[in-house]
PDB file of N, CA and C in Angstrom:
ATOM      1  N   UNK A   1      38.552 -54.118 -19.841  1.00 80.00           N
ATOM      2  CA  UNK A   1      39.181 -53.465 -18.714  1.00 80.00           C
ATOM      3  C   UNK A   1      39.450 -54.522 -17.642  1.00 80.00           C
ATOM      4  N   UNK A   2      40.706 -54.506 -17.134  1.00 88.00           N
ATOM      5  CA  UNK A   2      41.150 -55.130 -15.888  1.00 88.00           C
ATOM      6  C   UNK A   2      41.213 -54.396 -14.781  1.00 88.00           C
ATOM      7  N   UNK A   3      40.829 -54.959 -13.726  1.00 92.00           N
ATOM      8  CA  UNK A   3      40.658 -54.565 -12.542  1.00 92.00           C
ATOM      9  C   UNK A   3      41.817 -55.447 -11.195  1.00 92.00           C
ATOM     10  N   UNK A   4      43.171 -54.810 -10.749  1.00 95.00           N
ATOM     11  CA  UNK A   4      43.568 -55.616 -10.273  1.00 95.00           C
ATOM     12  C   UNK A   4      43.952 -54.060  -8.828  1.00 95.00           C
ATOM     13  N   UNK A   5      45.059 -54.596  -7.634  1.00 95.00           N
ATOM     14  CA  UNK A   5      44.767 -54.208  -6.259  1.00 95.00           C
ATOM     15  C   UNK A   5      46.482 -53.906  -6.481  1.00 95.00           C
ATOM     16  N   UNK A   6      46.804 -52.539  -5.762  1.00 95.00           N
ATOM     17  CA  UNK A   6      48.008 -52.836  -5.228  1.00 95.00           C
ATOM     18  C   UNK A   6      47.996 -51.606  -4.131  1.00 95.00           C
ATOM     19  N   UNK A   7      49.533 -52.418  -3.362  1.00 95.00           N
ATOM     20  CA  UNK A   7      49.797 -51.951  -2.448  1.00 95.00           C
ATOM     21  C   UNK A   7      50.674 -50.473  -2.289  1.00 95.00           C
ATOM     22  N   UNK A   8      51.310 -49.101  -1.691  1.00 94.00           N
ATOM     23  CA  UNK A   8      51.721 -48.090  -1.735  1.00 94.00           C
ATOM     24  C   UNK A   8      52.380 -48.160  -0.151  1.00 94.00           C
ATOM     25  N   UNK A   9      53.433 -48.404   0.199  1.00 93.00           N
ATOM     26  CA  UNK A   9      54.323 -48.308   1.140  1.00 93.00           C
ATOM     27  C   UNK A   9      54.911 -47.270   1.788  1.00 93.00           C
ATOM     28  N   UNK A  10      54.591 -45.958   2.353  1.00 88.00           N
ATOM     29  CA  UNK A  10      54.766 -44.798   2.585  1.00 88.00           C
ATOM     30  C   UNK A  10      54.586 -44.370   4.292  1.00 88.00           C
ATOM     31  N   UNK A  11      56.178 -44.280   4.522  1.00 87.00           N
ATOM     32  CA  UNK A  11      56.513 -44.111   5.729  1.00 87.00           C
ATOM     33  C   UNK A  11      56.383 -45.581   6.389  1.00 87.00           C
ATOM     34  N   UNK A  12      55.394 -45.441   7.171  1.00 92.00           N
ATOM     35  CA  UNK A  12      54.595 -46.576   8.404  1.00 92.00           C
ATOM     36  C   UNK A  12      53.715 -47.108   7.989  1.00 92.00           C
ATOM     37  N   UNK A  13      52.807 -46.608   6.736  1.00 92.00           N
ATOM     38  CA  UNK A  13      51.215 -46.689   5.961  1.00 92.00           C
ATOM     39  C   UNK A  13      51.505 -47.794   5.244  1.00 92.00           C
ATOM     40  N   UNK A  14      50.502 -48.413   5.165  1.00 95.00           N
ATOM     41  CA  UNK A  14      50.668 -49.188   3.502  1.00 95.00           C
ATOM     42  C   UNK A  14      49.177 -48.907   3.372  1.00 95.00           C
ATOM     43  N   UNK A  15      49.094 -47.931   1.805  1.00 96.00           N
ATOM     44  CA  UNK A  15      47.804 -47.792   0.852  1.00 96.00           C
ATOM     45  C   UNK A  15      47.633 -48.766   0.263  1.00 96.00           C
ATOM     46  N   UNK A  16      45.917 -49.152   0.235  1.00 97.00           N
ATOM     47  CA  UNK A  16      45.450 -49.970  -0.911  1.00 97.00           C
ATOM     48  C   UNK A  16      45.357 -48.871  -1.734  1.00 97.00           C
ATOM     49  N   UNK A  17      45.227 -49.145  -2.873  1.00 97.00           N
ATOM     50  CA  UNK A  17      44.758 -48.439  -4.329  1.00 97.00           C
ATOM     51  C   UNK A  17      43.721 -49.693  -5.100  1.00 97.00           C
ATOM     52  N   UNK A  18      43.069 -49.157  -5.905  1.00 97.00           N
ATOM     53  CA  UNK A  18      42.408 -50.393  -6.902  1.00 97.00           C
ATOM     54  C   UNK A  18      43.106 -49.588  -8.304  1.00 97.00           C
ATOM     55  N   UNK A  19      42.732 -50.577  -9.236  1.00 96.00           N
ATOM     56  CA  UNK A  19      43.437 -49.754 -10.827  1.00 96.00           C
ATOM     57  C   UNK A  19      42.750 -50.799 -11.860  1.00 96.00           C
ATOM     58  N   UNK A  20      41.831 -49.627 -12.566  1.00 93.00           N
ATOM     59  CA  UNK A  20      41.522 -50.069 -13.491  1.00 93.00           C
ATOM     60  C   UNK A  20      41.980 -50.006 -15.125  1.00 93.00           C
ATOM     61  N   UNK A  21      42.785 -50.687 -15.516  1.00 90.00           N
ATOM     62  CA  UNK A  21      43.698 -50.982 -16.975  1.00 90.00           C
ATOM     63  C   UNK A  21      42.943 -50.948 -18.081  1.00 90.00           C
ATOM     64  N   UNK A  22      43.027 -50.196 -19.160  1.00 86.00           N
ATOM     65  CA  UNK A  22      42.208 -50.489 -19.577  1.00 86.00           C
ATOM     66  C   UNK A  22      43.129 -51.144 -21.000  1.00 86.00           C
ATOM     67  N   UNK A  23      43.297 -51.917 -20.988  1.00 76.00           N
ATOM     68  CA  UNK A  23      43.759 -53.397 -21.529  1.00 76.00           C
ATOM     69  C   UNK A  23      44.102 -52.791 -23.362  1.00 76.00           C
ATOM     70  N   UNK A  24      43.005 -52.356 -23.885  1.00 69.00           N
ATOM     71  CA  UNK A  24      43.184 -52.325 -25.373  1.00 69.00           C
ATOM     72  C   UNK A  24      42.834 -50.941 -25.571  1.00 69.00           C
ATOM     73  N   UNK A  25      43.932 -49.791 -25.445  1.00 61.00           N
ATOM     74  CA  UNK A  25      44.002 -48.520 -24.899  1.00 61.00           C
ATOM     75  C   UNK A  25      44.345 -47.872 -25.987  1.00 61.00           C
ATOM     76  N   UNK A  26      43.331 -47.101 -26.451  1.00 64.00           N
ATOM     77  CA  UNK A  26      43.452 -46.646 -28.362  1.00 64.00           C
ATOM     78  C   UNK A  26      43.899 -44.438 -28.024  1.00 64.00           C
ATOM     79  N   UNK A  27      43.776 -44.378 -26.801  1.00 61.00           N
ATOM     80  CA  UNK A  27      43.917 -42.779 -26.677  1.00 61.00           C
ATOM     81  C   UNK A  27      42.880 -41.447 -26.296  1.00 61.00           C
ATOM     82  N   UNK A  28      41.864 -42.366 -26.656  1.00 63.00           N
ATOM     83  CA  UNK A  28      40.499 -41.727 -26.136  1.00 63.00           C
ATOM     84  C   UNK A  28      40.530 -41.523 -24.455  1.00 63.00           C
ATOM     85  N   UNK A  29      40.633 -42.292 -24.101  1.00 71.00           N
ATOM     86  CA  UNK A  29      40.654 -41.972 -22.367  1.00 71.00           C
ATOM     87  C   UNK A  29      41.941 -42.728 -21.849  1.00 71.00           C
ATOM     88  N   UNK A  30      42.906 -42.151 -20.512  1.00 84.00           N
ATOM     89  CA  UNK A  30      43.523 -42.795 -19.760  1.00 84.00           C
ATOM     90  C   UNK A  30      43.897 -44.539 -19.661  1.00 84.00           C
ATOM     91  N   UNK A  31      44.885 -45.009 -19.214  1.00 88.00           N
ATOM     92  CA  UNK A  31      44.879 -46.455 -19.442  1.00 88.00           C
ATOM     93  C   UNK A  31      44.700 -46.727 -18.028  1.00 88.00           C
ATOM     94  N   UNK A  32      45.115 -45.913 -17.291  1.00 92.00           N
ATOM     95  CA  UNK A  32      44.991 -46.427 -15.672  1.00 92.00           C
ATOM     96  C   UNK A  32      44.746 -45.375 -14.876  1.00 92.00           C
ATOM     97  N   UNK A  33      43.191 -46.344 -14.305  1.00 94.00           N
ATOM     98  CA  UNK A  33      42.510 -45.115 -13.171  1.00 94.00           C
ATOM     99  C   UNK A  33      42.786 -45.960 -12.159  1.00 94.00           C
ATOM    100  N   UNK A  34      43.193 -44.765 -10.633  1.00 97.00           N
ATOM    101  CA  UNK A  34      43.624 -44.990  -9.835  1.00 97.00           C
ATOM    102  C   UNK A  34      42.478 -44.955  -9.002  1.00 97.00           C
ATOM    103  N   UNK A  35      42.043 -45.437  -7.830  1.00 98.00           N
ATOM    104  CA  UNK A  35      40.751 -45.745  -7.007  1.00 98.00           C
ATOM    105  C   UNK A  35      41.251 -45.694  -5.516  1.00 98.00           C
ATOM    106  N   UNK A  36      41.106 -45.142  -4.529  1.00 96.00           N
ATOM    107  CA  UNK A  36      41.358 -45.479  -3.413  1.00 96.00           C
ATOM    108  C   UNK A  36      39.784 -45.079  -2.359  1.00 96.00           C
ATOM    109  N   UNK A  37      40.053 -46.041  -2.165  1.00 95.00           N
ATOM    110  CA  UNK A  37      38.671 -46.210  -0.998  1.00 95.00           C
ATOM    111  C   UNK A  37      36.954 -46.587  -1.993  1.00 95.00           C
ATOM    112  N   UNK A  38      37.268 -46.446  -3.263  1.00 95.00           N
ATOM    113  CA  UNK A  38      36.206 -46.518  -3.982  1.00 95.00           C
ATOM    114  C   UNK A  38      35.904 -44.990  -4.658  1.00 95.00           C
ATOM    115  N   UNK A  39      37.059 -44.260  -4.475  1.00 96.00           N
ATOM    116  CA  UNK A  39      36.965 -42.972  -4.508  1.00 96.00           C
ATOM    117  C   UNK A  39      37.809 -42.736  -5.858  1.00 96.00           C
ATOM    118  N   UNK A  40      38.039 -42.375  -6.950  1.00 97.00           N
ATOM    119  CA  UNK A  40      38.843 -41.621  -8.200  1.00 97.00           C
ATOM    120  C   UNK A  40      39.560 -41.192  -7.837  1.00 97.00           C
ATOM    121  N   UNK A  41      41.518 -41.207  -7.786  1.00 97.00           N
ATOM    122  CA  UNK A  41      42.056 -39.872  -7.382  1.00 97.00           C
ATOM    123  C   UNK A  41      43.068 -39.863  -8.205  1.00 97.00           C
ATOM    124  N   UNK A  42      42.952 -40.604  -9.479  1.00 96.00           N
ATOM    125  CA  UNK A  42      43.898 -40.038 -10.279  1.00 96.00           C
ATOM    126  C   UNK A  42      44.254 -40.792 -11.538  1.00 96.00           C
ATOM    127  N   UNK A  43      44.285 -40.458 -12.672  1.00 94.00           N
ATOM    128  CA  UNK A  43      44.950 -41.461 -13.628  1.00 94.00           C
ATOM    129  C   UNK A  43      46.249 -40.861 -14.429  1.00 94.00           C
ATOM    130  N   UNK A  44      46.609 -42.385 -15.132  1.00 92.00           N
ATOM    131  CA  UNK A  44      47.891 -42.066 -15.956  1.00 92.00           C
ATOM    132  C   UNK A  44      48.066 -42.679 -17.471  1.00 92.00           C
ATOM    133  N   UNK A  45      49.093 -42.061 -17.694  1.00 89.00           N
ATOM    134  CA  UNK A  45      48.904 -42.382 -19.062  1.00 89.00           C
ATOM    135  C   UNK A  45      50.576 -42.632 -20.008  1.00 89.00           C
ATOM    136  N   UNK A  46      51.005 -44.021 -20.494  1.00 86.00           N
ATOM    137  CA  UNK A  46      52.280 -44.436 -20.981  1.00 86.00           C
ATOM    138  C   UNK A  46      52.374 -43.499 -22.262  1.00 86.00           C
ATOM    139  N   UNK A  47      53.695 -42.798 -22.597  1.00 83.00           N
ATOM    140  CA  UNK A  47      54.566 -42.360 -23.046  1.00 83.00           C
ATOM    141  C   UNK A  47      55.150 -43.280 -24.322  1.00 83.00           C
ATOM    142  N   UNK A  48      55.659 -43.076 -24.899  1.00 82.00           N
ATOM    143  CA  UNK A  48      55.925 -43.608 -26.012  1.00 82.00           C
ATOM    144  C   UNK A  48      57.247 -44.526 -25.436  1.00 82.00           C
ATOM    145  N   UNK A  49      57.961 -44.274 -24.666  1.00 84.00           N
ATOM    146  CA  UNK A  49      58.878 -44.623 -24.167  1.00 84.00           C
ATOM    147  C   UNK A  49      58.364 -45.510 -23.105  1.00 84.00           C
ATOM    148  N   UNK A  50      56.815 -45.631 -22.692  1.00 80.00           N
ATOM    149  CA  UNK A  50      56.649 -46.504 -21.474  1.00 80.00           C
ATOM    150  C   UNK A  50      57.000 -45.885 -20.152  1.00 80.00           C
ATOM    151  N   UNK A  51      57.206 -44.704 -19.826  1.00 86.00           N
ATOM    152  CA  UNK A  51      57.056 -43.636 -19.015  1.00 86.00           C
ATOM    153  C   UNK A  51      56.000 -43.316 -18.433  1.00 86.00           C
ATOM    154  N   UNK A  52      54.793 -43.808 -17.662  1.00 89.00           N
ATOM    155  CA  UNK A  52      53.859 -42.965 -16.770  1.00 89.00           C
ATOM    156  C   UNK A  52      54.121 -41.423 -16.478  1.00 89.00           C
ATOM    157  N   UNK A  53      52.992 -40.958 -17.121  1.00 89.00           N
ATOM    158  CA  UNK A  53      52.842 -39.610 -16.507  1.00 89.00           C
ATOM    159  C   UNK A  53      51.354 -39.449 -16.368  1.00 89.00           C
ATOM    160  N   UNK A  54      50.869 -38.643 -15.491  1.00 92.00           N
ATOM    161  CA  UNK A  54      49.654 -37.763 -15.036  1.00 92.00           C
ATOM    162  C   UNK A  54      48.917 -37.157 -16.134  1.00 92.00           C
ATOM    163  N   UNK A  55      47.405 -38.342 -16.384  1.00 90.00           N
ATOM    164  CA  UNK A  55      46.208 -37.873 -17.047  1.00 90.00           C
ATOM    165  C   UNK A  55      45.566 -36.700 -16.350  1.00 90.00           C
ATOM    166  N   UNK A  56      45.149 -37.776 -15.074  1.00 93.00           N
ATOM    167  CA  UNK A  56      44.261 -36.574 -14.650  1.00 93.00           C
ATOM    168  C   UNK A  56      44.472 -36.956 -13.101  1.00 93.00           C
ATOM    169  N   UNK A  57      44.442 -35.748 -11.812  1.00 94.00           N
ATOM    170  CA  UNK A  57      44.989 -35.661 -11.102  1.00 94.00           C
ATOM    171  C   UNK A  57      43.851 -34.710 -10.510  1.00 94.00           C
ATOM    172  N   UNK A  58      43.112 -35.827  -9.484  1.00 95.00           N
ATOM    173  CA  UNK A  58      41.966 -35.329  -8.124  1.00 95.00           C
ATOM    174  C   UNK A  58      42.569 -33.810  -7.551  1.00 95.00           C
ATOM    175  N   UNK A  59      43.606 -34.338  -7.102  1.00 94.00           N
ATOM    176  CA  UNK A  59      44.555 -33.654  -6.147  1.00 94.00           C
ATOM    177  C   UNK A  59      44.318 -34.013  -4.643  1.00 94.00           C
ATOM    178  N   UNK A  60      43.829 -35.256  -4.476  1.00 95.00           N
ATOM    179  CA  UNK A  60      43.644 -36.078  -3.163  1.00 95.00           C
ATOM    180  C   UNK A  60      44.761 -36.272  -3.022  1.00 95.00           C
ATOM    181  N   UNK A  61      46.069 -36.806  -3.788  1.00 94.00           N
ATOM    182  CA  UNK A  61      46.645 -37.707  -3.414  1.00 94.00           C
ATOM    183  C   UNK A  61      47.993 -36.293  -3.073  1.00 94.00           C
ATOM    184  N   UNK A  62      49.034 -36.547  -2.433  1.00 93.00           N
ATOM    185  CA  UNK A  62      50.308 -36.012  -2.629  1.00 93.00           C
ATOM    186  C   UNK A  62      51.099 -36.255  -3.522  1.00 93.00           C
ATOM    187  N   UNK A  63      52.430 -35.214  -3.595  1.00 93.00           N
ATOM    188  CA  UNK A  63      53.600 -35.696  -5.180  1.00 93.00           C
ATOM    189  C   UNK A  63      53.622 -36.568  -5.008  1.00 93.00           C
ATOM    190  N   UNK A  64      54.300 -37.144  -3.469  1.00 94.00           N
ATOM    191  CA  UNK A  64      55.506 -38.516  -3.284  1.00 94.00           C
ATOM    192  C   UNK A  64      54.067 -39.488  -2.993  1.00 94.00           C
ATOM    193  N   UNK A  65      53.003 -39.645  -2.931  1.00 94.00           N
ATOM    194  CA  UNK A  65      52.145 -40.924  -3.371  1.00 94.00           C
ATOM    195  C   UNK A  65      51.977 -41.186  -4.372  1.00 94.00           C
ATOM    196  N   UNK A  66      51.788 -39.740  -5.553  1.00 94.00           N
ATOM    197  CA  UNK A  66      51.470 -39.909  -6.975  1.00 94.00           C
ATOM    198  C   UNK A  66      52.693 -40.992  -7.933  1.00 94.00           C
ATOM    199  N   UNK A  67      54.202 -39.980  -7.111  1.00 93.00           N
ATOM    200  CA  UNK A  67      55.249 -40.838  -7.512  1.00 93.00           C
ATOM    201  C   UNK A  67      55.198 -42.242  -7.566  1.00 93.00           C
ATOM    202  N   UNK A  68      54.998 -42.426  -6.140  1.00 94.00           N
ATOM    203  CA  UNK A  68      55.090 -43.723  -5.767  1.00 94.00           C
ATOM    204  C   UNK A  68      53.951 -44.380  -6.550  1.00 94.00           C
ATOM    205  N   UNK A  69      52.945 -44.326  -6.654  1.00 93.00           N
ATOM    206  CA  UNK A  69      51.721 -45.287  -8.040  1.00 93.00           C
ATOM    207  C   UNK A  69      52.459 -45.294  -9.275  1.00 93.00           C
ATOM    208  N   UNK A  70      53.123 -44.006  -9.603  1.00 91.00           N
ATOM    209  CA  UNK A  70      53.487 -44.369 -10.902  1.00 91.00           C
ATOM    210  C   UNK A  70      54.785 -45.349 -10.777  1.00 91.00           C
ATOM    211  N   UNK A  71      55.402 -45.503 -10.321  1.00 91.00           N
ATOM    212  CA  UNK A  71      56.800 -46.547  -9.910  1.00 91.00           C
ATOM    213  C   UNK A  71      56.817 -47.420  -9.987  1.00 91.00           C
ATOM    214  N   UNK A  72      55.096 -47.976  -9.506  1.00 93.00           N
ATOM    215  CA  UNK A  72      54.573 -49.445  -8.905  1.00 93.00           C
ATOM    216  C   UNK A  72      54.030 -49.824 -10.379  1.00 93.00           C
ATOM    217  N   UNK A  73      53.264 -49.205 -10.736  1.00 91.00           N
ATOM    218  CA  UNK A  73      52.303 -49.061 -11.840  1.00 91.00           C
ATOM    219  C   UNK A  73      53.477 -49.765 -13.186  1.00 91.00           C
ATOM    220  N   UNK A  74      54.596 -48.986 -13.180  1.00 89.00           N
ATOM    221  CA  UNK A  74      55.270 -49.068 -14.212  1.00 89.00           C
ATOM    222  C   UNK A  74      56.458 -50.258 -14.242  1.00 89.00           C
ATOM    223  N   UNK A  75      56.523 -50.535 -13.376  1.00 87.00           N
ATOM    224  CA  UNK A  75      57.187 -51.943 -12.985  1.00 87.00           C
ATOM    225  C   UNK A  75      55.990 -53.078 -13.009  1.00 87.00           C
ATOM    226  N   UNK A  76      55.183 -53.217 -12.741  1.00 80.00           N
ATOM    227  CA  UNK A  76      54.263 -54.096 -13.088  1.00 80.00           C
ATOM    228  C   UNK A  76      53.476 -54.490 -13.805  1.00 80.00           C
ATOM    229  N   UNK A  77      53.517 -53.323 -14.945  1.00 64.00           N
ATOM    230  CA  UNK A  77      52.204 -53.456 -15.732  1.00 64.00           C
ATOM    231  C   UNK A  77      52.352 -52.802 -17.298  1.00 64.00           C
ATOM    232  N   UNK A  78      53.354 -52.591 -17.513  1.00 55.00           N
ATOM    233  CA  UNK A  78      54.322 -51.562 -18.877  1.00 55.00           C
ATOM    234  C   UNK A  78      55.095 -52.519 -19.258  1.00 55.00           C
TER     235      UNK A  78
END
């Protein structure tokens, strides 16, 4: 598992997030948990197509933040 930091740009805000990858990802659990503050609020999971969509979902976060992780997520790391 990799552990790397990114940023979420929303409105005036900029969110940290942490995200943990989990590198050699066989289907058993999520590939990317989302972390903010040290807190769980959400993971995702690539599509056959390389598409992020919603494992599992706190419901901390809002649509348009969730959007926005998966956007970031999938440009950087897919």
């Amino acid at each position: 598992m990799e552990r790397f930091s990114i940023e979420i740009k929303r409105n005036k805000d900029t969110l940290q997030f942490e995200v943990a990858d989990y590198l050699h990802h066989n289907g058993e659990h999520c590939k990317f948990e989302v972390y903010h503050n040290n807190e769980f609020v959400a993971s995702f999971e690539p599509d056959q197509h390389k598409f992020l969509h919603v494992c599992k979902d706190t419901g901390k976060l809002d649509e348009k933040t969730m959007n926005l992780l998966c956007d970031k997520l999938e440009h950087i790391h897919i």
